[in-house]
Tab-separated table of C-alpha atoms and ligand atoms in Angstrom:
chain	number	residue	atom	x	y	z
A	45	MET	CA	-15.001	-13.527	11.858
A	46	TRP	CA	-11.361	-14.568	9.228
A	47	LYS	CA	-13.888	-16.873	7.227
A	48	GLY	CA	-14.767	-15.466	3.555
A	49	ARG	CA	-12.070	-12.558	4.162
A	50	ASP	CA	-9.515	-11.289	2.465
A	51	VAL	CA	-5.806	-11.058	2.470
A	52	ILE	CA	-4.625	-7.940	0.890
A	53	SER	CA	-2.420	-5.770	2.268
A	54	ILE	CA	-0.576	-5.677	5.716
A	55	ARG	CA	-2.538	-2.168	6.242
A	56	ASP	CA	-5.741	-4.147	7.000
A	57	PHE	CA	-3.831	-6.287	9.781
A	58	LYS	CA	-5.162	-4.964	13.441
A	59	LYS	CA	-2.362	-6.322	15.797
A	60	GLU	CA	-4.570	-8.880	17.109
A	61	ASP	CA	-5.051	-9.809	13.410
A	62	ILE	CA	-1.044	-10.538	13.034
A	63	GLU	CA	-1.232	-12.171	16.270
A	64	HIS	CA	-4.124	-14.428	15.374
A	65	VAL	CA	-2.266	-15.935	12.482
A	66	LEU	CA	1.206	-16.591	14.013
A	67	LYS	CA	-0.537	-18.468	16.542
A	68	THR	CA	-3.351	-20.336	14.451
A	69	ALA	CA	0.372	-21.116	12.317
A	70	GLU	CA	2.630	-22.341	14.680
A	71	ARG	CA	-0.527	-24.697	15.757
A	72	LEU	CA	-0.517	-26.178	12.235
A	73	GLU	CA	3.198	-26.557	12.409
A	74	ARG	CA	2.932	-28.240	15.185
A	75	GLU	CA	-0.258	-30.438	13.778
A	76	LEU	CA	1.719	-31.136	11.134
A	77	LYS	CA	4.371	-32.445	12.837
A	78	ASP	CA	2.588	-34.636	14.904
A	79	GLU	CA	0.112	-36.173	11.944
A	80	GLY	CA	1.707	-36.278	8.943
A	81	ALA	CA	-1.422	-34.757	6.425
A	82	LEU	CA	-4.176	-33.110	7.700
A	83	LYS	CA	-7.382	-32.818	6.475
A	84	TYR	CA	-8.943	-29.379	6.561
A	85	ALA	CA	-9.475	-28.541	3.552
A	86	GLY	CA	-10.403	-31.409	2.192
A	87	GLY	CA	-12.175	-31.013	-0.713
A	88	LYS	CA	-11.467	-27.823	-1.582
A	89	ILE	CA	-9.947	-25.730	-4.559
A	90	LEU	CA	-7.200	-22.740	-4.735
A	91	ALA	CA	-6.678	-21.064	-7.664
A	92	THR	CA	-3.925	-20.381	-7.599
A	93	LEU	CA	-3.512	-17.226	-10.642
A	94	PHE	CA	0.626	-16.147	-10.902
A	95	PHE	CA	0.280	-13.507	-13.557
A	96	GLU	CA	3.533	-12.886	-13.043
A	97	PRO	CA	6.206	-15.099	-12.199
A	98	SER	CA	6.920	-16.051	-9.020
A	99	THR	CA	8.282	-19.930	-7.224
A	100	ARG	CA	8.685	-19.242	-4.764
A	101	THR	CA	5.655	-17.965	-3.598
A	102	ARG	CA	4.208	-20.039	-5.403
A	103	LEU	CA	5.173	-23.697	-4.406
A	104	SER	CA	5.187	-22.491	-0.992
A	105	PHE	CA	1.313	-21.751	-1.372
A	106	GLU	CA	0.480	-24.955	-3.059
A	107	SER	CA	1.807	-27.173	-0.743
A	108	ALA	CA	0.442	-25.124	2.122
A	109	MET	CA	-3.159	-26.073	0.668
A	110	HIS	CA	-2.079	-29.583	-0.058
A	111	ARG	CA	-0.862	-29.891	3.709
A	112	LEU	CA	-3.491	-28.962	4.211
A	113	GLY	CA	-5.939	-31.856	2.120
A	114	GLY	CA	-6.899	-29.686	-0.438
A	115	SER	CA	-6.696	-29.123	-4.253
A	116	VAL	CA	-4.729	-26.906	-6.220
A	117	ILE	CA	-5.750	-25.599	-10.038
A	118	GLY	CA	-3.331	-22.198	-11.025
A	119	PHE	CA	-1.145	-21.094	-14.126
A	120	SER	CA	2.314	-19.508	-13.472
A	121	GLU	CA	2.416	-17.309	-16.261
A	122	ALA	CA	-0.228	-15.338	-17.756
A	123	SER	CA	1.137	-15.861	-21.380
A	124	SER	CA	-0.416	-19.449	-20.955
A	125	THR	CA	-4.077	-17.586	-20.113
A	126	SER	CA	-6.678	-15.834	-22.275
A	127	VAL	CA	-4.997	-12.388	-20.612
A	128	LYS	CA	-3.507	-13.086	-23.314
A	129	LYS	CA	-6.706	-12.417	-25.276
A	130	GLY	CA	-7.230	-9.507	-23.732
A	131	GLU	CA	-9.332	-10.497	-20.650
A	132	SER	CA	-9.976	-7.970	-18.415
A	133	LEU	CA	-8.611	-8.412	-15.021
A	134	ARG	CA	-12.898	-8.684	-13.508
A	135	ASP	CA	-13.599	-11.508	-15.994
A	136	THR	CA	-10.547	-13.822	-15.852
A	137	ILE	CA	-11.038	-13.832	-11.130
A	138	LYS	CA	-15.094	-14.096	-11.990
A	139	THR	CA	-14.471	-17.123	-13.754
A	140	VAL	CA	-12.088	-18.894	-12.082
A	141	GLU	CA	-14.326	-18.441	-8.505
A	142	GLN	CA	-16.384	-20.103	-10.483
A	143	TYR	CA	-13.726	-23.348	-10.316
A	144	SER	CA	-12.399	-22.862	-6.813
A	145	ASP	CA	-13.238	-21.705	-2.928
A	146	VAL	CA	-9.649	-19.404	-2.581
A	147	ILE	CA	-8.140	-17.544	-4.652
A	148	VAL	CA	-4.590	-16.891	-4.670
A	149	ILE	CA	-3.232	-13.544	-6.759
A	150	ARG	CA	0.223	-12.158	-7.906
A	151	HIS	CA	-0.006	-9.296	-10.887
A	152	PRO	CA	1.902	-6.514	-11.995
A	153	GLU	CA	-0.241	-3.798	-11.316
A	154	GLU	CA	-0.752	-2.320	-8.217
A	155	GLY	CA	-3.893	-2.864	-6.928
A	156	ALA	CA	-5.258	-6.662	-9.117
A	157	ALA	CA	-5.350	-8.471	-5.613
A	158	ARG	CA	-7.994	-5.349	-3.642
A	159	LEU	CA	-9.520	-5.286	-7.072
A	160	ALA	CA	-10.234	-9.173	-7.449
A	161	ALA	CA	-10.943	-9.540	-3.750
A	162	GLU	CA	-14.139	-7.190	-4.578
A	163	VAL	CA	-15.042	-8.485	-7.783
A	164	ALA	CA	-15.106	-12.158	-5.651
A	165	ASP	CA	-17.270	-13.336	-3.550
A	166	ILE	CA	-14.940	-15.509	-2.235
A	167	PRO	CA	-11.754	-15.304	-0.072
A	168	VAL	CA	-8.578	-13.525	-2.090
A	169	ILE	CA	-5.217	-13.393	-0.979
A	170	ASN	CA	-2.448	-10.964	-2.279
A	171	ALA	CA	0.697	-12.249	-3.449
A	172	GLY	CA	1.881	-9.582	-4.421
A	173	ASP	CA	0.383	-6.708	-6.668
A	174	GLY	CA	2.979	-5.102	-8.678
A	175	SER	CA	5.092	-2.684	-6.073
A	176	ASN	CA	2.859	-1.956	-3.497
A	177	GLN	CA	1.840	-5.437	-1.647
A	178	HIS	CA	2.554	-8.723	-0.330
A	179	PRO	CA	1.431	-9.210	2.867
A	180	THR	CA	2.159	-13.201	3.288
A	181	GLN	CA	6.246	-12.334	2.842
A	182	THR	CA	5.258	-9.287	6.459
A	183	LEU	CA	3.276	-12.024	8.185
A	184	LEU	CA	5.495	-14.912	7.603
A	185	ASP	CA	9.062	-12.474	8.217
A	186	LEU	CA	6.998	-11.771	11.837
A	187	TYR	CA	5.990	-15.606	12.629
A	188	THR	CA	9.662	-16.426	11.979
A	189	ILE	CA	11.032	-14.034	14.687
A	190	LYS	CA	8.693	-15.005	16.903
A	191	ARG	CA	9.443	-18.401	16.352
A	192	THR	CA	13.301	-17.851	16.591
A	193	PHE	CA	12.607	-15.559	19.507
A	194	GLY	CA	10.586	-16.729	21.355
A	195	ARG	CA	8.373	-13.066	20.857
A	196	ILE	CA	9.023	-9.606	18.293
A	197	ASP	CA	8.988	-7.433	20.988
A	198	GLY	CA	12.249	-5.695	23.150
A	199	LEU	CA	14.199	-6.653	19.754
A	200	LYS	CA	16.551	-4.577	18.438
A	201	ILE	CA	15.681	-5.306	14.215
A	202	GLY	CA	18.559	-3.797	11.265
A	203	LEU	CA	17.235	-3.696	8.025
A	204	LEU	CA	19.691	-3.494	5.799
A	205	GLY	CA	19.894	-2.846	2.002
A	206	ASP	CA	17.357	-0.605	-0.018
A	207	LEU	CA	15.110	0.409	1.932
A	208	LYS	CA	14.183	2.943	-0.866
A	209	TYR	CA	12.851	0.573	-2.951
A	210	GLY	CA	12.053	-2.280	-0.959
A	211	ARG	CA	8.914	-3.172	-0.600
A	212	THR	CA	9.738	-7.031	1.649
A	213	VAL	CA	11.037	-3.455	4.480
A	214	HIS	CA	8.448	-1.661	3.928
A	215	SER	CA	5.870	-3.107	5.030
A	216	LEU	CA	7.950	-4.936	7.742
A	217	SER	CA	8.450	-2.117	9.117
A	218	GLU	CA	5.071	-1.028	8.882
A	219	ALA	CA	3.811	-4.043	10.999
A	220	LEU	CA	6.722	-3.755	13.464
A	221	THR	CA	5.021	-0.478	14.389
A	222	HIS	CA	2.444	-2.835	15.957
A	223	TYR	CA	5.845	-4.177	18.989
A	224	ASP	CA	7.826	-2.608	20.514
A	225	VAL	CA	10.950	-2.963	18.838
A	226	GLU	CA	13.813	-0.909	17.562
A	227	LEU	CA	14.907	-0.499	14.047
A	228	TYR	CA	18.146	0.427	12.633
A	229	LEU	CA	17.554	1.410	9.129
A	230	ILE	CA	20.960	1.006	7.060
A	231	SER	CA	21.184	1.618	3.721
A	232	PRO	CA	23.800	3.218	1.183
A	233	GLU	CA	22.462	7.187	1.093
A	234	LEU	CA	21.486	7.217	-1.903
A	235	LEU	CA	18.493	4.193	-1.125
A	236	ARG	CA	17.590	5.652	2.043
A	237	MET	CA	14.054	4.578	3.650
A	238	PRO	CA	11.572	7.376	2.341
A	239	LYS	CA	11.139	10.312	4.723
A	240	HIS	CA	7.408	9.679	4.877
A	241	ILE	CA	7.712	6.112	5.891
A	242	VAL	CA	10.430	6.996	8.645
A	243	GLU	CA	8.295	9.624	10.141
A	244	GLU	CA	5.458	7.082	10.129
A	245	LEU	CA	7.563	4.623	11.773
A	246	ARG	CA	8.474	7.336	14.753
A	247	ASP	CA	5.384	8.720	14.998
A	248	LYS	CA	3.539	5.197	15.561
A	249	GLY	CA	6.454	5.927	18.739
A	250	VAL	CA	9.163	2.611	16.927
A	251	LYS	CA	12.584	3.908	18.260
A	252	ILE	CA	14.859	4.360	15.361
A	253	TYR	CA	17.911	4.077	14.095
A	254	GLU	CA	19.114	5.515	10.425
A	255	THR	CA	23.674	4.800	9.769
A	256	SER	CA	25.116	4.142	6.155
A	257	ASP	CA	27.467	1.622	8.460
A	258	LEU	CA	27.118	-2.143	9.336
A	259	GLU	CA	29.151	-2.521	11.151
A	260	SER	CA	29.027	-0.462	13.747
A	261	VAL	CA	25.787	-1.364	14.054
A	262	ILE	CA	26.323	-5.455	13.979
A	263	PRO	CA	27.185	-5.893	17.577
A	264	GLU	CA	23.834	-4.148	18.932
A	265	LEU	CA	21.484	-6.597	16.848
A	266	ASP	CA	19.168	-9.256	17.690
A	267	VAL	CA	18.125	-9.819	13.863
A	268	LEU	CA	18.838	-7.857	10.853
A	269	TYR	CA	17.262	-8.345	7.296
A	270	ALA	CA	19.297	-8.401	4.293
A	271	THR	CA	17.559	-7.469	1.539
A	272	ARG	CA	19.452	-7.062	-2.113
A	273	ILE	CA	20.480	-3.581	-3.586
A	274	GLN	CA	19.646	-3.386	-7.282
A	275	LYS	CA	22.359	-2.364	-10.333
A	276	GLU	CA	19.365	-0.233	-11.860
A	277	ARG	CA	19.236	2.186	-8.931
A	278	PHE	CA	22.490	3.872	-9.096
A	279	PRO	CA	24.004	6.373	-10.847
A	280	ASP	CA	26.695	4.286	-12.306
A	281	GLU	CA	28.641	1.028	-12.126
A	282	GLN	CA	31.129	2.494	-9.531
A	283	GLU	CA	29.082	3.828	-7.555
A	284	TYR	CA	27.521	0.512	-6.947
A	285	LEU	CA	29.825	-1.605	-6.971
A	286	LYS	CA	31.020	0.196	-4.447
A	287	VAL	CA	28.733	0.176	-2.198
A	288	LYS	CA	27.809	-3.637	-2.834
A	289	GLY	CA	30.700	-3.958	-1.370
A	290	SER	CA	30.523	-2.895	1.886
A	291	TYR	CA	27.034	-4.912	2.576
A	292	VAL	CA	28.492	-8.208	2.214
A	293	ILE	CA	27.414	-10.166	4.826
A	294	THR	CA	31.088	-12.637	5.870
A	295	LEU	CA	31.887	-14.235	9.022
A	296	ASP	CA	34.658	-12.350	9.531
A	297	LEU	CA	31.885	-9.078	9.273
A	298	LEU	CA	30.114	-11.269	12.280
A	299	LYS	CA	32.478	-11.512	14.916
A	300	ASN	CA	31.463	-8.842	16.774
A	301	ALA	CA	28.143	-9.799	16.888
A	302	LYS	CA	25.742	-11.053	19.254
A	303	GLU	CA	26.030	-15.199	19.995
A	304	SER	CA	22.125	-15.078	19.606
A	305	LEU	CA	21.917	-12.420	16.156
A	306	LYS	CA	19.932	-14.301	13.531
A	307	ILE	CA	19.879	-13.042	9.900
A	308	MET	CA	16.943	-13.310	7.406
A	309	HIS	CA	16.656	-12.472	3.816
A	310	PRO	CA	13.278	-12.817	1.406
A	311	LEU	CA	15.531	-14.623	-1.139
A	312	PRO	CA	16.293	-14.385	-3.527
A	313	ARG	CA	19.725	-13.337	-2.453
A	314	VAL	CA	22.377	-11.952	-4.954
A	315	ASP	CA	26.134	-12.340	-3.115
A	316	GLU	CA	24.633	-9.972	0.011
A	317	ILE	CA	25.613	-12.991	2.060
A	318	HIS	CA	28.258	-14.625	1.371
A	319	PRO	CA	27.442	-18.857	0.837
A	320	SER	CA	29.565	-19.697	4.297
A	321	VAL	CA	26.991	-18.042	6.647
A	322	ASP	CA	24.763	-20.271	5.389
A	323	ALA	CA	26.507	-23.217	7.984
A	324	SER	CA	26.276	-20.302	11.336
A	325	LYS	CA	24.106	-20.927	14.244
A	326	HIS	CA	23.296	-16.327	12.830
A	327	ALA	CA	21.306	-18.332	9.818
A	328	ILE	CA	17.899	-18.593	9.162
A	329	TYR	CA	16.984	-17.465	6.061
A	330	PHE	CA	16.545	-20.987	5.020
A	331	ARG	CA	13.898	-21.329	8.013
A	332	GLN	CA	11.851	-18.481	7.229
A	333	VAL	CA	11.379	-20.165	3.677
A	334	PHE	CA	10.071	-23.000	5.925
A	335	SER	CA	7.937	-20.570	7.511
A	336	GLY	CA	6.001	-19.747	4.504
A	337	VAL	CA	4.545	-22.639	4.261
A	338	PRO	CA	2.361	-22.827	7.673
A	339	VAL	CA	1.698	-19.300	8.054
A	340	ARG	CA	0.304	-19.653	4.299
A	341	MET	CA	-2.011	-22.956	5.816
A	342	ALA	CA	-2.614	-20.300	8.284
A	343	LEU	CA	-4.187	-18.246	6.191
A	344	LEU	CA	-6.078	-20.584	3.523
A	345	GLY	CA	-7.238	-22.931	6.473
A	346	LEU	CA	-8.916	-19.371	8.582
A	347	THR	CA	-10.487	-17.816	4.894
A	348	LEU	CA	-11.693	-20.798	3.872
A	349	GLY	CA	-13.355	-20.797	7.461
A	350	VAL	CA	-11.808	-24.927	7.873
A	351	VAL	CA	-9.495	-24.084	10.452
A	352	GLU	CA	-10.180	-21.802	13.749
B	277	MET	CA	-22.416	46.592	-3.532
B	278	SER	CA	-21.219	47.216	-7.490
B	279	GLU	CA	-19.629	44.375	-7.842
B	280	LEU	CA	-23.010	42.863	-7.448
B	281	LYS	CA	-25.044	45.211	-10.076
B	282	VAL	CA	-22.089	44.562	-12.198
B	283	THR	CA	-22.249	40.517	-12.344
B	284	ALA	CA	-25.958	39.933	-11.459
B	285	ILE	CA	-27.381	36.670	-12.555
B	286	LYS	CA	-31.618	35.535	-11.955
B	287	GLU	CA	-30.059	31.582	-11.148
B	288	GLY	CA	-27.341	30.140	-11.264
B	289	THR	CA	-24.774	29.418	-8.969
B	290	VAL	CA	-22.191	31.322	-6.913
B	291	ILE	CA	-18.487	30.077	-5.885
B	292	ASP	CA	-17.503	32.636	-3.030
B	293	HIS	CA	-14.520	32.477	-1.669
B	294	ILE	CA	-11.937	30.623	-3.696
B	295	PRO	CA	-8.334	31.338	-3.088
B	296	ALA	CA	-6.997	33.577	-5.518
B	297	GLY	CA	-5.720	31.862	-8.384
B	298	LYS	CA	-7.519	28.971	-8.611
B	299	GLY	CA	-10.702	30.478	-10.433
B	300	LEU	CA	-10.166	29.193	-13.785
B	301	LYS	CA	-8.771	25.554	-12.185
B	302	VAL	CA	-12.948	25.777	-10.511
B	303	ILE	CA	-13.785	26.429	-14.413
B	304	GLN	CA	-11.728	24.162	-15.821
B	305	ILE	CA	-12.938	21.087	-13.640
B	306	LEU	CA	-16.729	22.214	-13.613
B	307	LYS	CA	-16.183	21.947	-17.517
B	308	LEU	CA	-17.751	25.761	-17.743
B	309	ASP	CA	-16.525	26.440	-20.818
B	310	LYS	CA	-18.487	23.897	-22.253
B	311	LEU	CA	-21.759	25.934	-21.116
B	312	ASN	CA	-25.784	26.056	-21.547
B	313	GLY	CA	-25.657	29.213	-23.073
B	314	GLY	CA	-26.354	31.009	-19.621
B	315	ALA	CA	-23.671	33.826	-18.708
B	316	LEU	CA	-20.466	33.128	-16.806
B	317	LEU	CA	-18.512	35.076	-14.969
B	318	LEU	CA	-14.866	34.766	-13.247
B	319	ALA	CA	-14.463	37.702	-10.683
B	320	ALA	CA	-10.241	37.213	-10.283
B	321	ASN	CA	-8.195	38.935	-8.059
B	322	VAL	CA	-11.377	40.210	-5.580
B	323	HIS	CA	-10.746	41.558	-2.010
B	324	SER	CA	-11.487	40.260	0.826
B	325	LYS	CA	-11.667	40.473	4.471
B	326	LYS	CA	-11.346	36.163	4.700
B	327	LEU	CA	-8.292	35.565	2.144
B	328	GLY	CA	-7.256	39.196	1.638
B	329	LYS	CA	-7.723	37.536	-2.784
B	330	LYS	CA	-10.070	36.145	-3.884
B	331	ASP	CA	-11.771	34.811	-6.961
B	332	ILE	CA	-14.762	34.430	-7.738
B	333	VAL	CA	-17.504	32.239	-10.208
B	334	LYS	CA	-21.087	33.324	-11.057
B	335	ILE	CA	-22.223	30.221	-13.335
B	336	GLU	CA	-26.261	31.531	-15.174
B	337	GLY	CA	-28.966	29.017	-14.957
B	338	ARG	CA	-26.829	26.160	-13.728
B	339	PHE	CA	-26.698	23.929	-9.897
B	340	LEU	CA	-23.719	21.888	-9.153
B	341	SER	CA	-24.176	18.081	-8.259
B	342	GLU	CA	-22.663	16.890	-5.116
B	343	GLU	CA	-19.461	15.211	-7.538
B	344	GLU	CA	-18.526	19.019	-8.023
B	345	VAL	CA	-19.793	20.309	-4.744
B	346	ASN	CA	-16.520	17.414	-3.663
B	347	LYS	CA	-13.906	18.531	-6.950
B	348	ILE	CA	-13.820	21.677	-5.947
B	349	ALA	CA	-13.418	21.042	-2.109
B	350	LEU	CA	-10.025	19.560	-3.503
B	351	ILE	CA	-9.553	22.667	-5.740
B	352	ALA	CA	-10.695	25.444	-3.176
B	353	PRO	CA	-11.328	23.882	-0.010
B	354	SER	CA	-12.073	27.855	1.619
B	355	ALA	CA	-14.862	28.175	-1.279
B	356	THR	CA	-18.855	28.664	-0.279
B	357	VAL	CA	-21.456	27.912	-2.432
B	358	ASN	CA	-24.045	30.522	-2.934
B	359	ILE	CA	-27.485	28.650	-4.572
B	360	VAL	CA	-28.847	31.921	-6.562
B	361	ARG	CA	-32.454	32.438	-7.263
B	362	GLU	CA	-34.380	35.608	-8.168
B	363	TYR	CA	-31.234	37.476	-7.726
B	364	LYS	CA	-31.257	36.086	-4.263
B	365	VAL	CA	-29.177	34.062	-2.485
B	366	ALA	CA	-31.225	31.310	-1.222
B	367	GLU	CA	-28.957	29.094	0.028
B	368	LYS	CA	-25.701	28.951	1.152
B	369	PHE	CA	-22.618	26.115	2.588
B	370	GLN	CA	-19.250	26.057	3.220
B	371	VAL	CA	-18.127	23.291	0.995
B	372	GLU	CA	-16.007	20.106	2.821
B	373	ILE	CA	-13.294	17.991	1.492
B	374	PRO	CA	-15.248	14.502	1.817
B	375	SER	CA	-13.348	11.648	4.207
B	376	GLU	CA	-13.550	9.135	1.041
B	377	ILE	CA	-13.452	11.076	-2.837
B	378	VAL	CA	-14.753	8.311	-5.251
B	379	GLY	CA	-14.836	8.571	-8.858
B	380	ILE	CA	-14.078	12.347	-8.740
B	381	LEU	CA	-10.224	11.687	-9.664
B	382	ARG	CA	-8.024	9.432	-11.985
B	383	CYS	CA	-5.042	8.025	-9.786
B	384	ALA	CA	-1.506	9.336	-10.673
B	385	ASN	CA	0.581	5.947	-10.618
B	386	PRO	CA	0.164	4.688	-14.098
B	387	ASN	CA	0.524	1.423	-12.893
B	388	CYS	CA	-2.069	1.266	-10.776
B	389	VAL	CA	-4.783	-1.442	-11.543
B	390	SER	CA	-7.700	1.643	-11.570
B	391	ASN	CA	-5.625	2.644	-15.444
B	392	HIS	CA	-6.266	-0.319	-16.448
B	393	GLU	CA	-9.553	-1.836	-15.005
B	394	TYR	CA	-13.353	-1.013	-14.950
B	395	THR	CA	-12.670	0.778	-11.485
B	396	THR	CA	-14.053	3.636	-10.065
B	397	PRO	CA	-11.405	4.809	-8.512
B	398	LYS	CA	-11.034	5.601	-4.970
B	399	PHE	CA	-9.097	7.880	-2.154
B	400	TYR	CA	-9.253	8.011	1.332
B	401	VAL	CA	-7.714	11.632	2.506
B	402	ILE	CA	-5.433	11.115	4.723
B	403	SER	CA	-4.619	15.154	5.359
B	404	LYS	CA	-6.840	17.924	4.293
B	405	GLU	CA	-4.327	20.091	5.260
B	406	PRO	CA	-2.096	19.996	2.855
B	407	LEU	CA	-3.916	18.177	1.457
B	408	LYS	CA	-2.684	14.206	0.933
B	409	VAL	CA	-4.586	11.276	-0.382
B	410	ARG	CA	-4.094	7.290	-0.624
B	411	CYS	CA	-5.440	5.800	-3.608
B	412	HIS	CA	-8.130	2.926	-2.459
B	413	TYR	CA	-6.534	0.521	-4.864
B	414	CYS	CA	-2.733	0.872	-5.399
B	415	GLU	CA	-1.960	2.714	-1.989
B	416	ARG	CA	-0.059	5.951	-3.081
B	417	THR	CA	-0.163	8.839	-1.538
B	418	MET	CA	-0.957	11.662	-3.855
B	419	GLU	CA	-0.590	15.639	-3.185
B	420	GLU	CA	-2.146	18.711	-3.991
B	421	LYS	CA	-0.124	19.526	-7.143
B	422	GLU	CA	-0.408	15.562	-8.019
B	423	ILE	CA	-4.252	16.038	-7.111
B	424	LEU	CA	-5.260	19.019	-9.089
B	425	ALA	CA	-3.464	17.193	-12.248
B	426	ASN	CA	-5.538	14.568	-11.687
B	427	LEU	CA	-9.182	15.843	-11.457
C	233	ATP	N1	-27.994	37.703	-8.455
C	233	ATP	C1	-26.638	37.755	-7.918
C	233	ATP	N2	-26.074	37.343	-8.998
C	233	ATP	C2	-24.395	37.660	-8.268
C	233	ATP	N3	-23.493	37.333	-7.310
C	233	ATP	C3	-24.765	37.226	-6.159
C	233	ATP	C4	-25.841	37.225	-6.480
C	233	ATP	N4	-26.730	37.887	-4.615
C	233	ATP	C5	-25.263	37.481	-4.500
C	233	ATP	N5	-24.579	36.998	-4.873
C	233	ATP	C6	-22.864	37.263	-5.114
C	233	ATP	O1	-22.935	35.337	-3.667
C	233	ATP	C7	-22.140	35.762	-3.208
C	233	ATP	C8	-22.505	35.692	-1.318
C	233	ATP	O2	-23.861	37.020	-2.169
C	233	ATP	P1	-23.767	37.256	0.144
C	233	ATP	O3	-25.037	38.568	-0.432
C	233	ATP	O4	-24.122	36.031	0.655
C	233	ATP	O5	-22.484	38.002	0.266
C	233	ATP	P2	-21.937	38.013	1.797
C	233	ATP	O6	-22.818	38.558	3.116
C	233	ATP	O7	-20.952	38.650	1.901
C	233	ATP	O8	-21.168	36.193	2.253
C	233	ATP	P3	-20.420	35.851	2.552
C	233	ATP	O9	-21.116	35.649	4.117
C	233	ATP	O10	-20.574	34.680	2.246
C	233	ATP	O11	-19.436	35.986	1.900
C	233	ATP	C9	-21.033	37.472	-2.993
C	233	ATP	O12	-20.483	37.444	-3.584
C	233	ATP	C10	-22.224	37.999	-3.298
C	233	ATP	O13	-21.481	39.079	-4.790
C	234	MG	MG1	-18.687	38.230	1.819
C	235	ZN	ZN1	-3.924	3.437	-7.732
């Protein structure tokens, strides 16, 4: 059922699909630790097509494929390819699938991964299509929460920062509707979560609290998921600086937090989290980075049909 | 029956029960301004028992494809299509918004892959009233105003 399947949008995932990926990732993480290199994807080739640069996502997919015993071909920016000569995405995909067994694509246009999946006979995994979807980020976020707390149900999760434009928080909150969680939406007035998303979340039974006051909700939270606030979103510099200052996570701010509060961030960060927080028991954002590998191993293995 | 007398056609299509004000839009999207010689009649702001006021479009010598009927459904969900033969209504049906809209609508998102690559645009209807669709490719939603502008 997983063999040959595409991973395009978190919308396509039922709860049991998410759970299966998380379980498989956990198993592979354990096997990797016990046995070192794995051999599941021996002889298989992953093509990474990055029409737009990305360090983390591309490296972790490549690392995942190598850890599974497979190999990798691809490019990391469109300027070095025939796309520059005007080749269509369709033709690029049709060509690359002759060389590989699975494709990972990042592309600046929304819907590019969906189109690639329609064109290709081999599985396609979306590593980001414009401002639309980045499903493997969401899955690794869920995996990080699950590995840390042993569960997702029952948690109080704060989403912080740019909730209006942030693709990561939109997908994550959508995925969290499958679980019994309470969501604290913490953002400046200007960057609140779009109304239609809030309504959709409420319709699906998620308890939602919206606030702009980070400090006052800190004591409630089990997870604080921070995201970057971009300067471009603000009409003037002063407004930006004012807002930015009130959403920096410092050790001082965390004084009233639960012992068990965990802080996540999709990275790269600018100055949303003070570096002094890194060494605290609250910080799990580098562990979150690590999660990218087992989760992507699971997705590669499942879609290739080399793991169950 | 006076309305009928003035505008009777021998063969063709009558699109009835169009919400008042939408008749011209129906003519536009069916590209009826480039007609093949037959008469085109628009009765605007006609009294209607069901709608209060309605528009009617009558097209002589032309019948509609399924795609065209689906387009009408998006603009005028209340419309009925009457097929006229030998001056009589030979067939009548109510238009219906399909659950998937294929090929007849462009995506309003300029950065959508469907506006850059060879694709058949496709949308899922997530609400009929008010009309709201989601692009199969970029997953953005469009509401009535944007939909009408992109037919
Ligand atoms: N030969 C014709 N030429 C032009 N228009 C016609 C012709 N025959 C019927 N129509 C028009 O087609 C529409 C449907 O005709 P019909 O006789 O079924 O009316 P109706 O009983 O009021 O139908 P409905 O229940 O759909 O309102 C009316 O607007 C009518 O004026
Ligand atoms: Mg009538
Ligand atoms: Zn689109």
